[in-house]
PDB file of C-alpha atoms in Angstrom:
ATOM      1  CA  MET A   1    -177.094 -89.613  53.366  1.00  0.00           C
ATOM      2  CA  GLN A   2    -176.456 -86.843  55.932  1.00  0.00           C
ATOM      3  CA  LYS A   3    -180.231 -86.372  56.527  1.00  0.00           C
ATOM      4  CA  ALA A   4    -180.366 -90.101  57.399  1.00  0.00           C
ATOM      5  CA  VAL A   5    -177.496 -89.968  59.657  1.00  0.00           C
ATOM      6  CA  LYS A   6    -179.024 -86.781  61.382  1.00  0.00           C
ATOM      7  CA  CYS A   7    -182.485 -88.397  61.832  1.00  0.00           C
ATOM      8  CA  GLU A   8    -180.771 -91.731  63.404  1.00  0.00           C
ATOM      9  CA  ALA A   9    -178.863 -89.537  65.823  1.00  0.00           C
ATOM     10  CA  GLU A  10    -181.834 -87.837  66.602  1.00  0.00           C
ATOM     11  CA  GLU A  11    -183.822 -91.053  67.299  1.00  0.00           C
ATOM     12  CA  ILE A  12    -180.959 -92.215  69.412  1.00  0.00           C
ATOM     13  CA  GLN A  13    -181.004 -88.862  71.471  1.00  0.00           C
ATOM     14  CA  GLU A  14    -184.784 -89.246  71.756  1.00  0.00           C
ATOM     15  CA  ARG A  15    -184.522 -92.838  72.820  1.00  0.00           C
ATOM     16  CA  MET A  16    -181.998 -91.921  75.540  1.00  0.00           C
ATOM     17  CA  ARG A  17    -184.142 -89.088  77.004  1.00  0.00           C
ATOM     18  CA  PHE A  18    -187.253 -91.470  76.933  1.00  0.00           C
ATOM     19  CA  VAL A  19    -185.253 -93.966  79.018  1.00  0.00           C
ATOM     20  CA  LYS A  20    -183.774 -91.526  81.399  1.00  0.00           C
ATOM     21  CA  ASN A  21    -186.913 -89.880  82.112  1.00  0.00           C
ATOM     22  CA  ASN A  22    -189.209 -93.063  82.382  1.00  0.00           C
ATOM     23  CA  TYR A  23    -186.723 -95.669  83.530  1.00  0.00           C
ATOM     24  CA  LYS A  24    -188.588 -96.293  86.780  1.00  0.00           C
ATOM     25  CA  SER A  25    -191.608 -97.483  84.975  1.00  0.00           C
ATOM     26  CA  LEU A  26    -189.976 -99.261  82.008  1.00  0.00           C
ATOM     27  CA  THR A  27    -188.889-102.796  81.645  1.00  0.00           C
ATOM     28  CA  VAL A  28    -186.769-104.313  78.870  1.00  0.00           C
ATOM     29  CA  LYS A  29    -189.740-106.324  77.542  1.00  0.00           C
ATOM     30  CA  ARG A  30    -191.775-102.961  77.161  1.00  0.00           C
ATOM     31  CA  LEU A  31    -188.930-101.328  75.287  1.00  0.00           C
ATOM     32  CA  LYS A  32    -188.314-104.337  73.118  1.00  0.00           C
ATOM     33  CA  ILE A  33    -191.943-104.034  72.140  1.00  0.00           C
ATOM     34  CA  LEU A  34    -192.002-100.230  71.809  1.00  0.00           C
ATOM     35  CA  TRP A  35    -188.942-100.221  69.736  1.00  0.00           C
ATOM     36  CA  GLY A  36    -189.647-103.284  67.715  1.00  0.00           C
ATOM     37  CA  VAL A  37    -186.261-105.002  68.550  1.00  0.00           C
ATOM     38  CA  ASN A  38    -185.034-107.959  70.447  1.00  0.00           C
ATOM     39  CA  SER A  39    -183.991-107.876  74.160  1.00  0.00           C
ATOM     40  CA  LEU A  40    -180.262-108.083  73.265  1.00  0.00           C
ATOM     41  CA  ASN A  41    -180.566-104.834  71.338  1.00  0.00           C
ATOM     42  CA  VAL A  42    -182.056-103.202  74.460  1.00  0.00           C
ATOM     43  CA  TYR A  43    -179.233-104.073  76.742  1.00  0.00           C
ATOM     44  CA  GLN A  44    -176.716-103.167  74.145  1.00  0.00           C
ATOM     45  CA  PHE A  45    -178.453 -99.549  73.805  1.00  0.00           C
ATOM     46  CA  LEU A  46    -178.452 -99.286  77.596  1.00  0.00           C
ATOM     47  CA  ARG A  47    -174.848-100.284  78.020  1.00  0.00           C
ATOM     48  CA  GLN A  48    -173.511 -98.221  74.974  1.00  0.00           C
ATOM     49  CA  TYR A  49    -175.164 -95.247  76.176  1.00  0.00           C
ATOM     50  CA  ASP A  50    -174.544 -95.727  79.900  1.00  0.00           C
ATOM     51  CA  LEU A  51    -178.189 -95.618  80.816  1.00  0.00           C
ATOM     52  CA  PRO A  52    -179.785 -97.148  84.041  1.00  0.00           C
ATOM     53  CA  TRP A  53    -180.361-100.897  83.614  1.00  0.00           C
ATOM     54  CA  LEU A  54    -184.123-101.785  83.376  1.00  0.00           C
ATOM     55  CA  PRO A  55    -185.749-104.632  85.356  1.00  0.00           C
ATOM     56  CA  ILE A  56    -186.697-107.791  83.449  1.00  0.00           C
ATOM     57  CA  ASP A  57    -190.338-108.359  83.151  1.00  0.00           C
ATOM     58  CA  GLU A  58    -191.744-110.923  85.670  1.00  0.00           C
ATOM     59  CA  LEU A  59    -193.254-112.920  82.441  1.00  0.00           C
ATOM     60  CA  THR A  60    -189.858-112.953  80.968  1.00  0.00           C
ATOM     61  CA  ILE A  61    -188.127-114.394  83.999  1.00  0.00           C
ATOM     62  CA  LYS A  62    -191.091-117.210  84.115  1.00  0.00           C
ATOM     63  CA  GLN A  63    -190.357-118.072  80.456  1.00  0.00           C
ATOM     64  CA  ARG A  64    -186.680-118.588  81.345  1.00  0.00           C
ATOM     65  CA  GLY A  65    -187.766-120.888  84.144  1.00  0.00           C
ATOM     66  CA  ARG A  66    -186.322-118.882  87.120  1.00  0.00           C
ATOM     67  CA  ILE A  67    -189.561-118.733  88.964  1.00  0.00           C
TER      68      ILE A  67
END
C-alpha cells in the first residue's frame, strides 16, 4: 500500500515537472491524450498544483462551435 502511494506521488511530481518544463509547447488536448484522461482532469490537475494554464487546441475550440 505504501509503495502504491509512493509511486502515485512520484508520478504526480513527474507530471508537474513535465508541465512546468514544457508548458509553452503543450495543450490540454495533448496532455489529455498523453495521460489518458479527460480534459476536466487536466484542468483540475493544473489548478490543484498551481501550474500554468495551457491553451486549448484549435480543434477543440472548433468542436465547441466557437470558431
